[in-house]
DNA sequence: TCCTTCCATGTAATCGATTCCAATCACATG
DNA sequence: CATGTGATTGGAATCGATTACATGGAAGGA
């Protein structure tokens, strides 16, 4: 693989001149530029990004640590982040934490070792040591979707979706359809989205004169298996719930598995709704009512904020809103239309 | 961020000694090692991977260029690749080509610029110039799932799934259920999996005395929209097919969208089957019969082969087999069980 | 014609590691 | 006591770029 000095030799100039041509420095004579460019083309030379990064102390790379790649919400987020970053000539390196704090720490460490310019995180747990260290050390950092609190973290912008409005709409929908004993499969209490969704659900229920009983709050971990387990516990209760709200789409999948395994029907026996909409929800049996996040906008806003930080501009937190997409998993749709 | 010389200064040794401690070189006195390690801990020092890579000419990073992150098959593949690589202390950088040759080229270029140690590709089109150049330049490279032919590419191992057996089983299944006018939504002809699935389907049909008519072969591009379009064309035919086989799961999703939009029913009006099984297929209406690939094994085998190449060992191609998972989208299941 | 100024280019330091080679020292051997 | 051996350690080159500073020559003004 040719290096800059090979190009220099072939073009009969010094490496400095080659470097200037490569970086569009103005003071290079036109014919010299031509000669260098010709040499570059002849050799198929490409600048070594590793060497360049060492010298300039920037990698034009962003790290994205997400909780679970298999969750379509995060895949979509990753995709929009990559698209937005590419527009601005940045690359993205994804680390999949698989909802495991140790893996999250591993990825943050690896990314920091690689000297990425900025870090986009959707934190899994309360306080990964590496992440705190990175934030304190002044690494440009932005939280997406979820965030954590802690000292040194108050200056980290949070790009997220507020689900309260949509959750309230969902509760209204459930009430209108006659559901009274509603339950929630919550995310880990260590995550903000985990807690927030339970809180919003509880407040909305109260507003409608309903209560969220302790044994109708199941602890999940945002993965399918936990949805199955929690649903099993709900259905074994002396008075099982007549509606279940899963705090993410994978737990909803698990819930469906369990409901189906018991020969029960959605929504006749138990209604089901999920946070995070995905294309497949249109085609499940029945189509699942879900709360949709503006994933593309979320990813774009996150990249904008992070790159602002990286390039020394101030960045602010952004909160977008989710919206309810009504389908048939909570009961027949309102008879508003014929 | 402290550098090796800061550690050296604090420990009262030279950078050479620090480097030796960091790389477990045997000839360092125990107490010196302790002092260095203490300094490392005090400063929270982490070696700069960029500098190390420049010097050693290896990044311990693998590139993975996939056709479409939003396709659950590839997400799962990416995940298993990352897991396998991490076991062996390698990182993975994913490039999403989105089924676009230009993006594929962009990612291969970026990864090569970053001097990754090896490249794992599931090629989108026939012959990306950067990819050919990389292969010819001797970059360790392995194809997963799909592959391309071309000079310089014959030494590149291919880790893939052979779908012929499973496709034959699918055709048998369709025949047994009385379907005669079967159609296929094919992948791009430029991809091997695109062509192979059509060929295997055609041969299997012939074996069962059926024919695959030209207008029952729809050109898709492995994305949902094309599934919709092709299905629309099928259903507009004077004699529409009574069974549709989608060459991947996203096109199956598109097909379902279109079928449902027309108020038709699966499988009563038209049967549906897909290549690539995903968790959601259990819960669609009806559950979709699909051909499942051993994704985890595929990813692991690919990483093993690539790292063998990277570390100078020979590597061989691997072919695994897919299997048919019968559900209800082609008709009622065989009455083998009560 | 001589000096100033500017343009184009080269020289060399630098980024943070790794590693070859040389130097030092303690100790053992003859 | 002189010399050889092996264990530790340091000095300095190196990887491939970028960039401050120096240099040489041409052009312009007095």
XYZ file of C-alpha atoms (C1' of nucleotides) in Angstrom:
736
model
C 0.000 0.000 0.000
C 1.705 3.221 -1.159
C 2.493 5.951 1.353
C 2.762 9.674 0.888
C 6.498 9.497 0.263
C 5.936 7.177 -2.688
C 3.627 9.740 -4.202
C 6.150 12.472 -3.489
C 8.957 10.565 -5.164
C 6.885 9.792 -8.234
C 5.706 13.374 -8.610
C 9.190 14.707 -7.932
C 8.112 16.877 -5.009
C 8.361 16.721 -1.232
C 5.821 15.028 1.017
C 4.801 18.449 2.285
C 3.620 19.427 -1.168
C 1.684 16.211 -1.577
C 0.038 16.822 1.743
C -0.870 20.344 0.669
C -2.470 19.103 -2.508
C -4.403 16.497 -0.575
C -5.716 19.104 1.829
C -6.482 21.762 -0.815
C -3.960 24.152 0.535
C -4.144 27.259 -1.730
C -0.447 27.849 -2.270
C 0.389 25.080 -4.699
C 1.041 25.890 -8.327
C -1.506 24.461 -10.712
C 0.939 22.322 -12.666
C 2.489 20.915 -9.487
C -0.971 20.019 -8.275
C -1.620 18.209 -11.552
C 1.592 16.223 -11.275
C 0.793 15.208 -7.706
C -2.752 14.249 -8.557
C -1.478 12.188 -11.461
C 0.933 10.363 -9.173
C -1.874 9.768 -6.678
C -4.035 8.289 -9.411
C -1.226 6.182 -10.871
C -0.396 4.614 -7.542
C -3.967 4.354 -6.368
C -2.775 6.169 -3.267
C -5.132 6.719 -0.365
C -4.043 8.647 2.724
C -3.558 6.488 5.780
C -6.333 7.554 8.142
C -4.468 6.109 11.104
C -1.416 8.286 10.567
C -3.554 11.289 9.839
C -5.537 10.786 13.026
C -2.400 10.477 15.111
C -1.114 13.747 13.794
C -4.305 15.795 13.782
C -5.777 14.272 16.900
C -9.110 13.734 15.246
C -10.594 10.611 13.724
C -13.761 11.957 12.113
C -15.463 9.026 13.747
C -18.366 8.973 16.136
C -19.054 6.135 18.555
C -22.597 4.928 19.045
C -23.259 2.653 21.975
C -26.713 1.193 21.851
C -28.498 -1.138 24.195
C -29.497 -3.843 21.744
C -28.992 -4.081 17.994
C -31.618 -6.753 17.668
C -34.250 -4.293 18.794
C -35.618 -2.760 15.579
C -35.924 0.609 17.260
C -32.191 0.764 17.825
C -31.374 -0.619 14.406
C -33.420 2.142 12.864
C -31.765 4.671 15.140
C -28.330 3.388 14.192
C -29.186 3.656 10.579
C -30.383 7.226 10.797
C -27.355 8.178 12.858
C -25.049 6.699 10.273
C -26.854 8.472 7.452
C -26.715 11.821 9.193
C -23.069 11.397 10.119
C -22.080 10.410 6.609
C -23.647 13.623 5.265
C -21.167 15.486 7.437
C -18.237 13.262 6.519
C -18.095 11.394 9.755
C -18.077 7.624 10.193
C -19.920 5.802 12.925
C -18.708 2.837 14.920
C -21.486 0.950 16.641
C -21.102 -0.875 19.930
C -23.880 -3.216 20.937
C -24.245 -3.410 24.708
C -26.903 -6.095 24.599
C -28.407 -4.503 27.721
C -25.319 -5.604 29.659
C -23.439 -3.011 31.710
C -20.160 -4.882 31.300
C -20.472 -4.906 27.522
C -21.418 -1.262 27.535
C -18.280 -0.511 29.489
C -16.226 -2.620 27.121
C -17.453 -0.696 24.120
C -17.010 2.719 25.648
C -13.456 1.749 26.564
C -12.662 0.414 23.107
C -14.099 3.485 21.440
C -12.166 5.819 23.706
C -8.973 3.869 23.017
C -9.638 4.430 19.332
C -9.864 8.131 20.068
C -13.263 8.670 18.475
C -14.217 12.332 18.283
C -17.504 11.978 20.081
C -19.762 9.494 21.793
C -23.452 8.888 21.346
C -24.871 6.718 24.088
C -28.136 5.133 24.977
C -27.051 3.954 28.411
C -28.013 0.549 29.733
C -27.484 0.998 33.428
C -27.079 3.651 36.049
C -23.442 4.564 35.865
C -20.809 2.878 33.788
C -17.426 3.942 35.173
C -15.818 4.384 31.764
C -18.677 6.578 30.639
C -18.405 8.811 33.656
C -14.674 9.068 33.142
C -15.144 9.911 29.481
C -17.684 12.607 30.270
C -15.510 14.100 32.977
C -12.485 14.015 30.708
C -14.443 16.264 28.394
C -15.110 13.847 25.565
C -17.955 15.268 23.497
C -20.922 13.137 24.458
C -24.642 13.055 23.820
C -27.319 10.783 25.207
C -29.985 9.431 22.871
C -33.282 7.920 23.918
C -32.168 7.157 27.459
C -29.863 9.074 29.754
C -28.310 8.876 33.164
C -27.652 11.386 35.858
C -24.493 11.809 37.845
C -21.855 14.384 38.482
C -20.126 15.536 35.387
C -23.094 14.396 33.361
C -25.269 17.480 33.707
C -23.645 19.120 30.693
C -24.373 16.164 28.432
C -27.253 16.983 26.052
C -30.113 14.509 25.940
C -31.917 13.825 22.672
C -35.036 11.903 23.467
C -38.689 11.289 22.922
C -41.278 12.286 25.446
C -43.813 9.496 25.635
C -46.156 11.021 28.206
C -48.648 12.446 25.747
C -48.806 9.271 23.712
C -49.085 7.133 26.822
C -51.966 9.257 28.024
C -53.643 8.753 24.639
C -53.084 5.032 24.976
C -54.675 4.956 28.402
C -57.632 6.902 27.068
C -57.909 4.354 24.275
C -57.781 1.431 26.729
C -60.401 3.037 28.954
C -62.705 3.737 26.069
C -62.543 0.070 25.195
C -63.533 -0.908 28.694
C -60.246 -2.161 30.096
C -59.908 -1.656 33.821
C -57.250 -4.037 35.124
C -54.244 -2.856 33.230
C -50.658 -3.948 33.711
C -47.274 -2.855 32.476
C -44.143 -4.750 31.569
C -41.596 -2.192 32.608
C -38.039 -1.712 31.454
C -35.137 -1.836 33.911
C -35.525 0.711 36.696
C -31.941 1.762 35.999
C -32.939 3.249 32.659
C -34.773 6.520 32.367
C -37.139 5.225 29.741
C -37.781 2.251 32.032
C -38.932 4.501 34.867
C -40.542 7.224 32.805
C -42.891 4.899 30.996
C -44.154 3.404 34.244
C -44.625 6.844 35.791
C -46.429 8.247 32.797
C -48.626 5.170 32.635
C -49.483 5.388 36.321
C -50.316 9.111 36.185
C -52.450 8.695 33.102
C -54.350 5.833 34.699
C -54.949 7.857 37.823
C -56.261 10.669 35.658
C -58.813 8.213 34.327
C -59.696 6.983 37.786
C -57.753 3.745 37.517
C -54.964 2.424 39.635
C -51.765 0.597 38.732
C -51.406 -2.184 41.309
C -47.996 -3.280 42.480
C -48.445 -6.792 41.152
C -49.418 -5.352 37.796
C -45.980 -3.873 37.382
C -43.609 -6.469 36.014
C -39.865 -5.943 35.886
C -38.565 -6.631 32.391
C -35.195 -5.911 30.820
C -36.311 -4.746 27.374
C -35.673 -8.186 25.882
C -38.188 -10.714 24.593
C -37.623 -13.365 27.239
C -38.465 -11.047 30.079
C -41.710 -10.137 28.325
C -42.600 -13.806 28.291
C -41.739 -14.308 31.967
C -43.572 -11.246 33.207
C -46.649 -12.063 31.133
C -46.673 -15.578 32.581
C -46.654 -14.100 36.076
C -49.493 -11.722 35.177
C -51.610 -14.509 33.759
C -51.031 -16.686 36.822
C -52.416 -13.993 39.102
C -55.781 -14.724 40.787
C -57.133 -11.653 39.004
C -55.041 -11.337 35.866
C -54.972 -8.013 34.026
C -57.208 -7.470 31.006
C -54.666 -5.286 29.239
C -50.888 -5.342 29.093
C -48.646 -2.492 28.021
C -45.120 -3.532 27.094
C -42.501 -0.835 27.461
C -40.741 -1.897 24.272
C -41.391 -3.974 21.190
C -39.268 -7.001 22.100
C -41.082 -7.500 25.395
C -44.340 -7.208 23.455
C -43.131 -10.020 21.247
C -42.412 -12.120 24.338
C -45.826 -11.287 25.748
C -47.496 -12.435 22.542
C -45.507 -15.664 22.648
C -46.727 -16.393 26.145
C -50.337 -15.400 25.509
C -50.461 -17.572 22.427
C -48.769 -20.486 24.213
C -51.617 -20.470 26.705
C -54.223 -20.546 23.989
C -55.509 -17.106 24.917
C -56.510 -14.474 22.373
C -55.563 -10.860 21.846
C -57.564 -8.699 22.482
C -60.535 -10.876 23.515
C -58.779 -12.362 26.545
C -56.135 -9.742 27.088
C -55.335 -6.524 25.269
C -51.768 -5.687 24.283
C -49.974 -2.480 23.395
C -46.319 -1.655 22.978
C -43.900 1.209 23.116
C -41.914 1.566 19.859
C -43.676 0.878 16.612
C -42.141 -1.364 13.970
C -43.176 -2.333 10.445
C -44.143 -5.852 11.506
C -46.798 -4.648 13.932
C -49.075 -4.057 10.964
C -49.043 -7.730 10.172
C -49.178 -9.452 13.522
C -52.313 -11.184 14.618
C -53.900 -8.902 15.587
C -52.078 -5.768 14.402
C -50.542 -4.198 17.468
C -51.382 -0.786 18.806
C -48.119 0.957 19.515
C -46.473 4.213 20.411
C -44.219 5.393 17.624
C -41.077 7.417 18.107
C -39.764 9.738 15.386
C -36.631 7.634 15.070
C -35.157 9.341 12.035
C -35.478 12.784 13.566
C -34.033 11.480 16.808
C -30.928 10.162 15.079
C -30.434 13.317 13.058
C -30.843 15.575 16.073
C -28.385 13.470 18.037
C -25.739 13.689 15.339
C -26.253 17.429 14.939
C -25.841 17.985 18.662
C -22.800 15.762 18.930
C -21.005 17.297 15.990
C -21.749 20.755 17.337
C -19.986 19.694 20.503
C -17.124 18.068 18.619
C -16.536 21.178 16.576
C -16.661 23.414 19.589
C -20.136 24.833 19.284
C -22.644 24.632 22.126
C -25.373 21.997 21.883
C -28.740 21.711 23.480
C -31.010 18.906 24.561
C -33.927 18.084 22.305
C -37.201 16.451 23.212
C -39.482 15.175 20.480
C -42.890 13.636 20.986
C -44.121 10.149 20.372
C -47.536 9.415 18.969
C -50.082 6.656 19.400
C -50.760 4.401 16.431
C -54.050 2.672 17.029
C -54.547 -0.802 15.623
C -56.584 -3.710 16.859
C -54.713 -5.326 19.730
C -56.656 -3.466 22.414
C -60.094 -4.123 20.991
C -62.080 -3.101 17.946
C -61.219 0.377 16.745
C -63.561 3.185 17.697
C -66.522 3.297 15.430
C -65.705 6.786 14.213
C -65.530 5.685 10.594
C -68.117 3.420 8.925
C -5.428 12.272 28.107
C -2.088 10.958 29.391
C 0.431 9.473 26.956
C 3.063 6.848 27.497
C 5.718 9.428 28.294
C 3.623 10.739 31.189
C 3.515 7.255 32.614
C 7.244 6.866 32.063
C 8.002 10.118 33.841
C 5.800 9.274 36.803
C 7.259 5.784 37.166
C 10.797 7.075 36.677
C 11.539 4.815 33.727
C 11.823 5.179 29.971
C 8.919 4.855 27.554
C 10.498 1.653 26.288
C 10.078 0.050 29.681
C 6.481 1.183 29.973
C 5.785 -0.282 26.576
C 7.383 -3.558 27.647
C 5.215 -3.729 30.745
C 2.142 -2.998 28.684
C 2.967 -5.791 26.267
C 4.023 -8.356 28.911
C 7.564 -8.492 27.722
C 9.346 -10.981 30.006
C 12.489 -9.013 30.755
C 11.155 -6.421 33.152
C 12.034 -6.673 36.842
C 9.034 -7.346 39.053
C 9.361 -4.160 41.086
C 9.757 -2.014 37.975
C 6.637 -3.581 36.573
C 4.794 -2.721 39.774
C 5.914 0.877 39.652
C 4.819 1.207 36.035
C 1.488 -0.419 36.697
C 0.951 1.897 39.636
C 1.667 4.911 37.444
C -0.718 3.559 34.810
C -3.442 3.200 37.407
C -2.774 6.603 38.974
C -3.036 8.400 35.675
C -5.843 6.268 34.323
C -3.608 5.743 31.327
C -4.886 3.860 28.290
C -2.640 3.186 25.304
C -3.566 5.199 22.232
C -4.824 2.612 19.753
C -4.223 4.981 16.856
C -0.517 5.339 17.594
C -0.176 1.653 18.265
C -1.836 0.802 14.970
C 0.424 3.134 13.049
C 3.488 1.483 14.500
C 2.393 -2.152 14.390
C 0.452 -1.904 11.175
C -2.514 -3.722 12.639
C -5.744 -2.376 14.014
C -7.328 -5.495 15.475
C -10.461 -4.357 13.699
C -12.565 -6.169 11.164
C -14.818 -4.428 8.663
C -18.249 -5.822 7.955
C -20.093 -4.474 4.947
C -23.667 -5.642 4.848
C -26.397 -5.007 2.377
C -29.058 -3.664 4.708
C -29.017 -3.223 8.476
C -32.773 -2.942 8.618
C -33.091 -6.506 7.397
C -33.284 -8.619 10.558
C -31.219 -11.340 8.927
C -28.276 -8.991 8.577
C -28.749 -7.484 12.006
C -28.553 -10.930 13.485
C -25.539 -11.711 11.342
C -23.831 -8.505 12.446
C -24.491 -9.349 16.020
C -23.039 -12.824 15.794
C -20.020 -11.511 13.920
C -19.394 -8.941 16.599
C -19.741 -11.517 19.357
C -17.347 -13.930 17.684
C -14.825 -11.186 16.949
C -14.900 -9.887 20.489
C -14.062 -13.360 21.801
C -10.860 -13.102 19.813
C -10.145 -9.531 20.843
C -11.105 -7.938 17.584
C -13.543 -5.087 17.085
C -15.983 -4.855 14.223
C -16.908 -1.776 12.240
C -20.146 -2.129 10.341
C -20.879 -0.437 7.038
C -24.456 -0.472 5.834
C -24.659 -0.489 2.043
C -28.424 -0.210 1.953
C -28.369 -2.334 -1.216
C -26.657 0.550 -3.006
C -23.425 -0.122 -4.907
C -22.195 3.421 -4.362
C -22.640 3.173 -0.612
C -20.966 -0.205 -0.594
C -18.012 1.313 -2.353
C -17.965 4.205 0.075
C -17.788 1.873 3.045
C -15.139 -0.379 1.603
C -13.049 2.695 0.869
C -13.504 4.159 4.328
C -12.670 0.864 5.981
C -9.559 0.421 3.871
C -8.472 3.974 4.683
C -8.793 3.041 8.332
C -6.497 0.108 7.666
C -8.786 -2.568 9.098
C -7.110 -5.949 9.303
C -9.737 -7.793 7.323
C -12.965 -7.358 5.447
C -16.172 -9.321 5.679
C -18.528 -8.545 2.817
C -21.963 -9.467 1.737
C -21.758 -7.813 -1.677
C -24.646 -5.827 -3.093
C -23.751 -5.746 -6.726
C -21.555 -7.433 -9.267
C -18.231 -5.741 -8.875
C -17.462 -2.785 -6.714
C -14.134 -1.351 -7.906
C -12.820 -0.702 -4.402
C -13.593 -4.250 -3.402
C -11.771 -5.700 -6.353
C -8.816 -3.459 -5.641
C -8.791 -4.482 -1.997
C -8.913 -8.161 -2.868
C -6.145 -7.804 -5.415
C -4.047 -5.809 -2.991
C -4.172 -8.848 -0.751
C -6.415 -7.514 1.994
C -7.732 -10.495 3.931
C -11.317 -10.799 2.771
C -14.209 -13.202 3.211
C -17.651 -13.197 1.633
C -20.655 -13.966 3.802
C -24.089 -14.975 2.552
C -23.556 -13.584 -0.939
C -20.433 -13.482 -3.072
C -19.221 -12.235 -6.404
C -16.934 -13.644 -9.003
C -14.179 -11.865 -10.815
C -10.469 -12.071 -11.270
C -8.562 -11.880 -8.068
C -11.648 -12.997 -6.225
C -11.251 -16.738 -6.625
C -9.129 -16.990 -3.496
C -11.721 -15.274 -1.325
C -13.480 -17.826 0.902
C -17.271 -17.823 0.833
C -19.237 -18.557 3.980
C -22.821 -19.137 2.993
C -25.999 -21.080 3.328
C -27.172 -23.479 0.683
C -30.906 -23.035 0.313
C -31.528 -25.643 -2.370
C -32.610 -28.424 -0.027
C -34.916 -26.178 1.932
C -36.367 -24.652 -1.237
C -37.079 -28.140 -2.547
C -38.851 -28.914 0.720
C -40.844 -25.715 0.354
C -41.927 -26.626 -3.160
C -42.960 -30.078 -1.947
C -44.977 -28.392 0.764
C -46.659 -26.045 -1.715
C -47.477 -28.932 -4.063
C -48.909 -31.044 -1.303
C -51.241 -28.178 -0.475
C -52.444 -28.010 -4.055
C -50.704 -24.871 -5.274
C -49.906 -24.927 -8.969
C -49.405 -21.364 -10.159
C -46.454 -20.322 -8.082
C -44.444 -17.134 -8.380
C -41.240 -15.782 -6.928
C -40.174 -12.315 -5.898
C -36.512 -12.579 -6.753
C -33.583 -10.640 -5.397
C -31.356 -8.578 -7.691
C -29.812 -10.687 -10.439
C -26.464 -9.143 -9.535
C -26.418 -11.012 -6.234
C -25.679 -14.692 -5.989
C -28.447 -15.320 -3.508
C -30.747 -13.445 -5.883
C -30.017 -15.823 -8.749
C -29.545 -18.978 -6.733
C -32.929 -18.800 -5.086
C -34.696 -18.435 -8.420
C -32.709 -21.301 -9.945
C -33.314 -23.614 -7.034
C -36.992 -22.734 -7.053
C -37.313 -23.380 -10.763
C -35.503 -26.727 -10.619
C -37.539 -27.884 -7.669
C -40.772 -26.929 -9.416
C -39.744 -28.788 -12.535
C -39.014 -31.801 -10.399
C -42.606 -31.657 -9.237
C -43.887 -31.224 -12.770
C -44.563 -27.518 -12.460
C -43.211 -24.644 -14.432
C -42.054 -21.181 -13.375
C -43.477 -18.781 -15.965
C -41.549 -15.679 -16.945
C -44.262 -13.359 -15.726
C -44.237 -15.163 -12.417
C -40.699 -14.044 -11.780
C -40.670 -10.551 -10.309
C -37.515 -8.510 -9.966
C -37.157 -7.233 -6.423
C -34.231 -5.608 -4.669
C -34.485 -7.308 -1.270
C -36.329 -4.327 0.196
C -39.951 -4.098 1.311
C -41.121 -1.658 -1.333
C -40.087 -3.883 -4.189
C -42.037 -6.731 -2.610
C -45.092 -4.538 -2.682
C -44.588 -3.505 -6.294
C -43.916 -6.981 -7.593
C -46.873 -8.424 -5.719
C -49.107 -5.752 -7.205
C -47.955 -6.778 -10.662
C -48.591 -10.443 -9.902
C -52.082 -9.755 -8.655
C -52.910 -7.671 -11.709
C -52.100 -10.565 -14.017
C -55.026 -12.159 -15.874
C -54.121 -15.408 -14.120
C -52.496 -14.361 -10.877
C -50.356 -16.896 -8.988
C -51.846 -18.841 -6.101
C -48.581 -18.872 -4.156
C -45.777 -16.354 -3.804
C -42.280 -17.060 -2.555
C -40.347 -13.990 -1.455
C -36.584 -14.315 -1.637
C -36.125 -12.433 1.627
C -38.133 -11.351 4.635
C -38.477 -7.664 3.795
C -39.996 -8.396 0.397
C -42.363 -10.797 2.154
C -43.404 -7.928 4.381
C -44.076 -5.797 1.306
C -46.036 -8.621 -0.279
C -48.220 -8.935 2.810
C -48.817 -5.184 2.765
C -50.036 -5.334 -0.815
C -52.136 -8.455 -0.349
C -53.804 -6.971 2.687
C -54.337 -3.632 0.950
C -56.362 -5.444 -1.701
C -58.499 -7.147 0.879
C -57.166 -10.566 -0.053
C -56.340 -13.268 2.459
C -53.295 -15.413 3.073
C -53.348 -18.316 2.370
C -56.956 -18.606 1.144
C -56.453 -16.252 -1.808
C -52.720 -16.498 -2.163
C -50.116 -18.458 -0.248
C -46.915 -16.791 0.946
C -43.515 -18.060 1.986
C -40.228 -16.300 2.618
C -36.530 -16.873 2.675
C -34.988 -15.920 6.041
C -36.929 -16.633 9.163
C -37.371 -13.985 11.841
C -38.977 -14.005 15.292
C -41.963 -11.944 14.117
C -43.043 -14.548 11.575
C -44.526 -16.569 14.426
C -46.948 -13.769 15.158
C -47.982 -12.488 11.777
C -51.436 -13.204 10.478
C -51.087 -15.953 9.465
C -47.724 -17.160 10.792
C -45.372 -17.268 7.841
C -43.705 -20.371 6.508
C -40.071 -19.536 6.022
C -36.646 -20.891 5.275
C -34.320 -20.371 8.199
C -30.592 -19.831 7.929
C -28.222 -20.769 10.753
C -27.255 -17.139 11.201
C -25.190 -17.529 14.341
C -23.086 -20.308 12.855
C -22.683 -18.296 9.673
C -21.289 -15.307 11.552
C -18.957 -17.401 13.652
C -17.630 -19.328 10.661
C -17.049 -16.083 8.788
C -15.052 -14.569 11.625
C -13.016 -17.734 12.076
C -12.150 -17.810 8.392
C -11.298 -14.127 8.245
C -9.086 -14.173 11.304
C -7.314 -17.239 9.993
C -6.514 -15.223 6.901
C -5.520 -12.157 8.903
C -3.142 -14.157 11.033
C -1.617 -15.858 8.060
C -3.328 -19.221 8.203
C -5.196 -20.663 5.226
C -8.997 -20.460 5.281
C -11.641 -22.424 3.494
C -15.135 -21.779 2.228
C -17.992 -23.103 4.329
C -21.490 -24.004 3.214
C -24.184 -24.581 5.801
C -27.734 -25.655 5.096
C -30.974 -23.832 5.552
C -34.118 -25.544 6.762
C -37.813 -25.119 6.130
C -39.960 -23.919 9.012
C -43.554 -24.774 8.200
C -46.266 -22.482 9.510
C -49.646 -21.595 8.132
C -49.140 -19.089 5.342
C -49.248 -21.710 2.593
C -52.340 -23.496 3.792
C -53.367 -25.587 6.748
C -50.507 -27.631 8.138
C -50.337 -31.288 7.163
C -52.621 -33.351 9.286
C -49.803 -35.455 10.638
C -50.565 -34.504 14.227
C -54.071 -34.403 15.694
C 19.954 48.173 -10.198
C 18.878 46.939 -5.591
C 15.729 45.908 -2.050
C 11.268 44.346 -0.557
C 7.521 41.249 -0.859
C 5.200 37.305 -1.947
C 4.628 32.819 -3.858
C 5.922 28.034 -4.069
C 8.317 24.603 -2.075
C 11.347 21.989 0.999
C 13.248 20.673 5.789
C 12.360 18.951 9.935
C 9.634 18.493 14.233
C 5.769 16.210 15.907
C 1.839 12.978 17.232
C 2.258 8.127 20.645
C 3.351 4.116 20.420
C 6.960 -0.327 19.392
C 11.343 -2.409 19.016
C 16.270 -2.924 17.584
C 20.518 -2.145 19.469
C 23.604 -0.710 22.860
C 24.878 0.127 27.560
C 25.167 -0.927 32.361
C 25.482 -3.815 36.193
C 25.758 -7.908 39.078
C 27.564 -12.125 39.374
C 30.035 -16.256 38.231
C 34.055 -18.469 36.310
C 38.887 -19.426 35.414
C 41.489 -10.032 39.316
C 40.042 -9.989 34.518
C 36.582 -11.482 31.615
C 32.257 -13.507 30.081
C 27.182 -13.971 30.620
C 22.625 -12.731 31.311
C 19.247 -9.704 33.057
C 17.407 -4.910 32.847
C 17.022 -0.759 30.985
C 17.503 3.355 27.979
C 18.304 5.764 23.413
C 16.758 6.458 19.124
C 14.659 5.074 14.724
C 10.323 4.250 12.830
C 5.349 4.107 11.219
C 2.677 8.084 7.720
C 0.845 11.863 7.936
C 0.551 17.535 9.065
C 2.458 21.994 9.565
C 5.607 25.767 11.415
C 9.488 27.724 9.696
C 13.113 28.487 6.352
C 14.575 29.216 1.691
C 14.956 30.488 -3.031
C 13.417 32.910 -6.890
C 10.546 36.102 -9.409
C 8.211 40.318 -9.660
C 7.474 45.008 -8.461
C 8.745 49.607 -6.723
C 12.073 53.266 -5.957
